[in-house]
Short mmCIF file of C-alpha atoms and ligand atoms in Angstrom, two decimals:
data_model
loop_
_atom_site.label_atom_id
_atom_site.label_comp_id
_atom_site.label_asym_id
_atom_site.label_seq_id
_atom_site.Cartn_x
_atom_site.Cartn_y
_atom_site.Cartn_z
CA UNK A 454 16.05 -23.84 -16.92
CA UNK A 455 12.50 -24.05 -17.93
CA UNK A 456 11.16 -22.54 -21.08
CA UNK A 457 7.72 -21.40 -21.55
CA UNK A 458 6.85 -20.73 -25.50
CA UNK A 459 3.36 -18.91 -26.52
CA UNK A 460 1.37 -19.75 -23.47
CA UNK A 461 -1.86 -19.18 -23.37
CA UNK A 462 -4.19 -19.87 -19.91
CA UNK A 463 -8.10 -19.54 -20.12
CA UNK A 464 -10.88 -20.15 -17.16
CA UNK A 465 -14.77 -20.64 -17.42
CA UNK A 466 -16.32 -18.04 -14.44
CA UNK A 467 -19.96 -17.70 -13.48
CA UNK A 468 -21.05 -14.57 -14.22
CA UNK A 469 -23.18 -13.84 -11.25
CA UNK A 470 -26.84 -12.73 -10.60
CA UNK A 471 -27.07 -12.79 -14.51
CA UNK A 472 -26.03 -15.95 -14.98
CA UNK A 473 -24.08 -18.12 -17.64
CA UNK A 474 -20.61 -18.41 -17.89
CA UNK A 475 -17.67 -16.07 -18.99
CA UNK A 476 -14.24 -16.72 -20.58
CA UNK A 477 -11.14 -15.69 -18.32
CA UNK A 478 -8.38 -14.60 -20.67
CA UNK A 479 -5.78 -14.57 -18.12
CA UNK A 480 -2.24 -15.34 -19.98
CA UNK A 481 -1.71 -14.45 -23.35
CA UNK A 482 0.59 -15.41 -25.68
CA UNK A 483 3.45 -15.76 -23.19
CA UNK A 484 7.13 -16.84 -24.32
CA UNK A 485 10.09 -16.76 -21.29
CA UNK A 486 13.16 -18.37 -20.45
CA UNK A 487 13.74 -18.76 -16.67
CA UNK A 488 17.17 -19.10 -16.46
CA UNK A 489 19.40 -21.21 -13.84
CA UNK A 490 20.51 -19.34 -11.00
CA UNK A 491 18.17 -16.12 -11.63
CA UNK A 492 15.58 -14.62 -9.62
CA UNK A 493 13.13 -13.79 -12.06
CA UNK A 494 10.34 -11.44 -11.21
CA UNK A 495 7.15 -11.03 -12.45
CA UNK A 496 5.32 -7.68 -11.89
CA UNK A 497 2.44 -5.94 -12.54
CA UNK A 498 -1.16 -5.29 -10.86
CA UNK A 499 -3.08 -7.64 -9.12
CA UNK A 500 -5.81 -9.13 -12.20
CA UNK A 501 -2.93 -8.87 -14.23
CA UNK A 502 -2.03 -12.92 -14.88
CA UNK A 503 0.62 -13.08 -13.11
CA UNK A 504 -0.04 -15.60 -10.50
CA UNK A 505 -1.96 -17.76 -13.11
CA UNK A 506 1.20 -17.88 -15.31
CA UNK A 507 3.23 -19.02 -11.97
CA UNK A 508 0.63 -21.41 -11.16
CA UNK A 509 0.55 -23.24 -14.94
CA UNK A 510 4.30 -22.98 -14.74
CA UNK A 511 3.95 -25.47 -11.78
CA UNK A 512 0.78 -27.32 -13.24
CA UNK A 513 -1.45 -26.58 -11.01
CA UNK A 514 -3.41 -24.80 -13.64
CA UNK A 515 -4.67 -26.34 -16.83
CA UNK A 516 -3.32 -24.67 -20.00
CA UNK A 517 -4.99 -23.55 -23.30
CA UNK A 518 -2.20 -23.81 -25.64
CA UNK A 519 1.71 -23.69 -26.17
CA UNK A 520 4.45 -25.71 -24.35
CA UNK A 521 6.66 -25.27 -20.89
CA UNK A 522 9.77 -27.62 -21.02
CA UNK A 523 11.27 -28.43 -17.65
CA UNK A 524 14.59 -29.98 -17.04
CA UNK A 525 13.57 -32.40 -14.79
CA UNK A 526 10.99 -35.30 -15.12
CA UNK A 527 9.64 -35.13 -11.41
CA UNK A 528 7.99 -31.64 -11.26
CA UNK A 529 7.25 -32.04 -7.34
CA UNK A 530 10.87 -32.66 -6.57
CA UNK A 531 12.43 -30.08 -8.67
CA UNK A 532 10.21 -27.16 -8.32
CA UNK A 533 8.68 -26.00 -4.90
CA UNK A 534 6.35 -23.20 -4.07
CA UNK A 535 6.15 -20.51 -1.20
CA UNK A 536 3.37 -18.50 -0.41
CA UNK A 537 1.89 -15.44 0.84
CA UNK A 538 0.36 -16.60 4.03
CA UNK A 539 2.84 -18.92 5.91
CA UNK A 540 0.08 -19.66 8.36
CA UNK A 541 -2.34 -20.91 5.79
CA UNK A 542 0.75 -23.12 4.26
CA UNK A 543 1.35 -24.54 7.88
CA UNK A 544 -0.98 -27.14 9.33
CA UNK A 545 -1.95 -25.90 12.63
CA UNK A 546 -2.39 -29.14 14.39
CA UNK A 547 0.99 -30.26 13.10
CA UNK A 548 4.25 -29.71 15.54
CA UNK A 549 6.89 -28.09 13.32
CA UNK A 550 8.79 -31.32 13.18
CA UNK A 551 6.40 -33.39 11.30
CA UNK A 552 5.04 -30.53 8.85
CA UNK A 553 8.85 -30.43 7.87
CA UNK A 554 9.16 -34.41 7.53
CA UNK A 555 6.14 -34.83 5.75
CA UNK A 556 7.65 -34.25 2.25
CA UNK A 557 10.59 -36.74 2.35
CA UNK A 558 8.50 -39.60 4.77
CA UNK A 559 6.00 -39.31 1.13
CA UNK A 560 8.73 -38.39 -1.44
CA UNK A 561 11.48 -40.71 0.09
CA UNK A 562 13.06 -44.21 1.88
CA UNK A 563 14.88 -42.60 3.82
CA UNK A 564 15.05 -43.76 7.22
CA UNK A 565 13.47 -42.16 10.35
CA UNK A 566 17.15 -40.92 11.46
CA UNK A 567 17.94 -39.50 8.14
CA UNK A 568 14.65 -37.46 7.83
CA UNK A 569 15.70 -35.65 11.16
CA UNK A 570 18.70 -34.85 10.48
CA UNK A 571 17.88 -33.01 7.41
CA UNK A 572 14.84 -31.28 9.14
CA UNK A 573 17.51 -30.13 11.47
CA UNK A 574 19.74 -29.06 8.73
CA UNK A 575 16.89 -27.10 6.48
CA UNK A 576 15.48 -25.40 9.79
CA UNK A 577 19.28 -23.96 10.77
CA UNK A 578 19.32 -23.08 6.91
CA UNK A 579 16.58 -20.78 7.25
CA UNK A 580 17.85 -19.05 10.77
CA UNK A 581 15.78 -21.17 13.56
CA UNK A 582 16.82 -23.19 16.12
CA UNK A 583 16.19 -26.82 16.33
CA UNK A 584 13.87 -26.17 19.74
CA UNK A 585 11.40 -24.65 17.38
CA UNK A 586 11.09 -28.16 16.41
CA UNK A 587 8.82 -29.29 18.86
CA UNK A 588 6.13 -26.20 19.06
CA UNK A 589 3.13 -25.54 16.53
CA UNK A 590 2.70 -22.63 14.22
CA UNK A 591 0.66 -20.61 16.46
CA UNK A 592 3.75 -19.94 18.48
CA UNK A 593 5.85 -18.23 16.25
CA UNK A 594 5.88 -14.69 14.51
CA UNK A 595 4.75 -14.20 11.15
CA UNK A 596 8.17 -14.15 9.90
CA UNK A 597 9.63 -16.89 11.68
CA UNK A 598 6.90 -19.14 10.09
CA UNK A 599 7.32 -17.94 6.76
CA UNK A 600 11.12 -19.42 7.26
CA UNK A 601 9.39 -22.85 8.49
CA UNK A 602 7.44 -22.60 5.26
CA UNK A 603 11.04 -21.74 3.38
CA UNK A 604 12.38 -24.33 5.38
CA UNK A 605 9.41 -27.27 4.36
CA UNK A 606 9.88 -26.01 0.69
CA UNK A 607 13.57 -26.98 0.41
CA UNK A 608 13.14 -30.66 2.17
CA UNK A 609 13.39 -32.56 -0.98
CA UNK A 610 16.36 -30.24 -2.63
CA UNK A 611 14.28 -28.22 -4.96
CA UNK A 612 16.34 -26.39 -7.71
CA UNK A 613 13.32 -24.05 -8.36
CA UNK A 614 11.52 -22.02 -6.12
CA UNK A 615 8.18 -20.02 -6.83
CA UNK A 616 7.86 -17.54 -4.57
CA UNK A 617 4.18 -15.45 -4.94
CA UNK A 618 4.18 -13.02 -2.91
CA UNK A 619 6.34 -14.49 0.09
CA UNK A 620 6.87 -10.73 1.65
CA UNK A 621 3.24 -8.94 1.73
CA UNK A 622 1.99 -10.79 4.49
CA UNK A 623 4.94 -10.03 6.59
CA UNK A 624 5.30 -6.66 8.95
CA UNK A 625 7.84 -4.18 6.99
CA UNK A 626 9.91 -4.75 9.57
CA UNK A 627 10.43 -8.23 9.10
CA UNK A 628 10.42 -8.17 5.29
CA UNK A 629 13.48 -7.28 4.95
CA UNK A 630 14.66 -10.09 6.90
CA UNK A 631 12.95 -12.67 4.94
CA UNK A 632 14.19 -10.41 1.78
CA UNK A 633 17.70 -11.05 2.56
CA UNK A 634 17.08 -14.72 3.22
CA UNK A 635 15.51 -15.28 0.09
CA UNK A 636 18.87 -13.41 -1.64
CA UNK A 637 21.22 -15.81 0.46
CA UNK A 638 19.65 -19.24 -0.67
CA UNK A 639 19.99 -17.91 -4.61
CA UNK A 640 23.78 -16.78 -3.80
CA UNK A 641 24.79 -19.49 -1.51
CA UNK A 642 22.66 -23.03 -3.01
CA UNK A 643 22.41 -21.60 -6.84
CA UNK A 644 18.49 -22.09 -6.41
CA UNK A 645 16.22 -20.46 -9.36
CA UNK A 646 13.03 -18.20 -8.29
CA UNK A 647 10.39 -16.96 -10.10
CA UNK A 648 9.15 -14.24 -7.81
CA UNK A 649 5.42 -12.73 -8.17
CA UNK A 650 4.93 -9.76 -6.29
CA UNK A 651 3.08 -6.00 -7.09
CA UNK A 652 6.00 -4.51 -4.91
CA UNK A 653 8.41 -2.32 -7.03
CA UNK A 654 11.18 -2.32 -4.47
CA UNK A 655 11.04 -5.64 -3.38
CA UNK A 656 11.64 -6.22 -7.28
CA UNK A 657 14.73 -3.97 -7.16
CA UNK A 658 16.09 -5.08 -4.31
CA UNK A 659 16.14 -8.84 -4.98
CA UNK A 660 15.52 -9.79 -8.86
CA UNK A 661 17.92 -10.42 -11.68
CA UNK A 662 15.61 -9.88 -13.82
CA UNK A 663 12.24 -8.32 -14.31
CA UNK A 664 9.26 -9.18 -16.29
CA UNK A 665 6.08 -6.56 -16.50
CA UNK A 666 2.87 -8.09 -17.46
CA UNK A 667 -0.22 -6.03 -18.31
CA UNK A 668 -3.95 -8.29 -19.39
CA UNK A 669 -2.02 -11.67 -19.46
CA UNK A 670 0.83 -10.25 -21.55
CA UNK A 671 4.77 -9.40 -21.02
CA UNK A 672 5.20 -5.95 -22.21
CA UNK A 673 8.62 -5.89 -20.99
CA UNK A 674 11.65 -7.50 -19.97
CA UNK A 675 14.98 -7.20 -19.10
CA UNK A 676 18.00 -7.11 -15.99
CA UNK A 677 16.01 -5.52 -13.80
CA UNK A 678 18.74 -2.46 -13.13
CA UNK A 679 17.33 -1.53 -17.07
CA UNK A 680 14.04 -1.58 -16.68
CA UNK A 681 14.20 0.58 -13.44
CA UNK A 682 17.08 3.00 -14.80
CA UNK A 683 15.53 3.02 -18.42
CA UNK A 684 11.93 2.17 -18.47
CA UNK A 685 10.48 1.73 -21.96
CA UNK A 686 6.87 0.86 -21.93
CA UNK A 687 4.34 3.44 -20.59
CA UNK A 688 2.83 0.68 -18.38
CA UNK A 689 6.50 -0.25 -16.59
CA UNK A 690 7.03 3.65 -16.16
CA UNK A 691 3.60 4.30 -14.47
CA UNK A 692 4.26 0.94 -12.00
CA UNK A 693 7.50 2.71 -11.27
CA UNK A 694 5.51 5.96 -10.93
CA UNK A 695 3.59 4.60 -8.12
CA UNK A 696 6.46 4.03 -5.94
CA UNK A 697 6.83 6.95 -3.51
CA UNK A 698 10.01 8.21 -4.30
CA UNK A 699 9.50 12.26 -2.98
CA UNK A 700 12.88 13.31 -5.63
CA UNK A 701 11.11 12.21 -8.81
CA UNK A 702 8.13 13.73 -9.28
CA UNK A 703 8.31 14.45 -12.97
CA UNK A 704 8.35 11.04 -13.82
CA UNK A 705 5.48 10.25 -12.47
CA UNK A 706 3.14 8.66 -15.10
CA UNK A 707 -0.35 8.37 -13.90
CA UNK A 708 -2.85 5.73 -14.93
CA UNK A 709 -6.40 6.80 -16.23
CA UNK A 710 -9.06 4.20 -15.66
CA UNK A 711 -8.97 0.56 -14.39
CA UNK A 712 -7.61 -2.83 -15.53
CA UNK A 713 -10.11 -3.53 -18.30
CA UNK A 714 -11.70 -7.17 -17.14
CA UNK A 715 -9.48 -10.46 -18.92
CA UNK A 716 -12.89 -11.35 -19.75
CA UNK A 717 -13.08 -8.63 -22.54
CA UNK A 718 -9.82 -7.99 -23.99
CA UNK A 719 -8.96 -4.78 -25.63
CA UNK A 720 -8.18 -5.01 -29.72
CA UNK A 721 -4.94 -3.61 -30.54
CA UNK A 722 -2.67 -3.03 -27.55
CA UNK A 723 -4.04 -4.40 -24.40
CA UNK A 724 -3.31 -1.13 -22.95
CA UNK A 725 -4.57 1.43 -25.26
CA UNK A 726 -7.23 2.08 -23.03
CA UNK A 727 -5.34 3.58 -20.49
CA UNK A 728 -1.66 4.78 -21.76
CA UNK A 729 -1.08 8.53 -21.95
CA UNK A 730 0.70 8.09 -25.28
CA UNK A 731 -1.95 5.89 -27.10
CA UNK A 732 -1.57 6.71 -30.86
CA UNK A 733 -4.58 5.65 -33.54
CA UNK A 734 -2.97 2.34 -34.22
CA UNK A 735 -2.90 1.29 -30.91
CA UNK A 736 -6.50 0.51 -31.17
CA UNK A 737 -6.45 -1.93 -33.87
CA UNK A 738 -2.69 -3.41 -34.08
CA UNK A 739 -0.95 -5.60 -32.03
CA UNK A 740 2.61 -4.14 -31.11
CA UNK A 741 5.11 -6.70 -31.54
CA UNK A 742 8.54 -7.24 -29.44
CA UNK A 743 11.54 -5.70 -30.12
CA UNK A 744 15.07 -5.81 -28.43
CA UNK A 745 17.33 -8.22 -27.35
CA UNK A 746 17.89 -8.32 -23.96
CA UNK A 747 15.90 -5.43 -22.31
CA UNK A 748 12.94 -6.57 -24.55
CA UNK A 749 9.37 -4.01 -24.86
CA UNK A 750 6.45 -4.34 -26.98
CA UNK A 751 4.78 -0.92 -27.84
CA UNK A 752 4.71 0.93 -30.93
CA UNK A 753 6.81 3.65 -29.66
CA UNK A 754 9.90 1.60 -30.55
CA UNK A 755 9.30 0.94 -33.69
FE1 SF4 B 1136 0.67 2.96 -25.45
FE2 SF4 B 1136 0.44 2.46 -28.04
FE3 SF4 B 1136 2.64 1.73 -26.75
FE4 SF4 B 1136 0.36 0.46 -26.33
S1 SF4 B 1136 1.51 0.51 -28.23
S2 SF4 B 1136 1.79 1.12 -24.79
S3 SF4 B 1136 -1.11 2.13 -26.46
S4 SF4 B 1136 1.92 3.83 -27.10
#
């Protein structure tokens, strides 16, 4: 569905009291297919690129070099975004009605009776009533208005959906419903996500597929049942480390250090500095990828 070859994504930063500017090296040389019908996760540490990549997948970032092909010439009509904080996506002032018109009275003719009777459609689709309609944001639960924000993201029939971190806001008691809602509109409408979010089981619970990006890189991919049954790269391992799970102590792989800044990249492999396995060559050469479909780039596989 949309193809992203050898991306790269840089940003000019001030560098503080010091002053002058610094080079953000934030994606790095990343290829991807996101393919129809998937929910495609990205995962990894919060510095790590990931919500960069989402955002120049969507255009709303400027890129460096390398190409993302789209199969559909109107990029606000085919791909649609929801975020973290549904109360910072929702215009207070707004009654839920008109933030849910808004998108087809711009993107659309339609006529007035038309544009209600889909609002009243998308807001059932998301598990509201239509007397929800007439209140503001401040009146609902945090979950309930991240399914208004679900809700205003599917007005104009999106086929893709980026989702960056839609559940982290939320009470863990209402994650899972949003979870679950998020599952149903893949199964049920065939709609493609690409899903950002540091949260290892959220990743299990609800992605096809799973990619794990470390400095602005993917250092591995594949169905996400592989990657957490058979983790290959020393980075993917430790993420899954750091999910409390009391049974599996011993596989616990613990991180030394911090991410290393994007504005000064590591030579060799990006994370040399901090892997448990580093070997001499690590420091100088660039590991290349290798596999098919569960795909890893580290010199342990070659
Ligand atoms: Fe660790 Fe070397 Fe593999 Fe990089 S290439 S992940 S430093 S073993």
């Amino acid at each position: 569905m949309i193809k992203i070859n050898d991306l790269y994504v840089e940003y000019q930063v001030n560098k503080g009291i010091l002053g002058g500017k610094q080079i953000i090296h934030a994606v790095n040389g990343v290829t991807l297919e996101i393919k129809k019908g998937e929910i495609l996760a990205l995962a990894g540490e919060s510095g790590c690129g990931k919500s960069t990549l989402a955002k120049a997948v969507l255009q709303l970032e400027p890129i460096k070099s390398g190409e993302i092909t789209y199969p559909a010439q109107d990029l606000r009509k085919f791909a649609q975004m929801v975020f973290q904080n549904p109360y910072a996506s929702l215009n207070p002032k707004m009654k839920i009605v008109d933030t849910l018109k808004e998108p087809l009275e711009i993107n659309t003719d339609y006529s007035k009776d038309k544009i209600l009777a889909i609002v009243k459609e998308k807001i059932k689709l998301v598990g509201l009533d239509e007397s929800c309609l007439e209140l503001y944001p401040h009146e609902f639960s945090g979950g309930q208005r991240q399914r208004i924000a679900i809700a205003r993201a599917l007005m104009l029939n999106p086929e893709f959906i980026l989702a960056d971190e839609p559940v982290s806001a939320l009470d863990v008691s209402i994650q899972a419903q949003i979870i679950n809602l998020l599952k149903e509109l893949k199964e049920k409408y065939g709609l493609t996500f690409l899903l950002i979010t540091h949260d290892m089981s959220v990743i299990k619970y609800l992605a096809d597929r799973t990619a794990v990006m470390y400095l602005g890189e993917i250092v591995e991919i594949g169905k996400t049942e592989d990657i957490f049954a058979n983790p290959l790269h020393p980075y993917t391992k430790a993420l899954l480390g750091a999910v409390p799970q009391i049974d599996k102590k011993d596989k616990k792989v613990l991180l030394k250090g911090d991410l290393p800044s994007p504005a000064d990249l590591p030579k060799g492999c990006k994370f040399h500095t901090r892997c448990p396995r580093v070997m001499e060559k690590c420091k100088t050469c660039h590991p290349q990828e290798k596999g098919l479909n569960h795909i890893v780039k580290c010199f342990l596989y070659e």
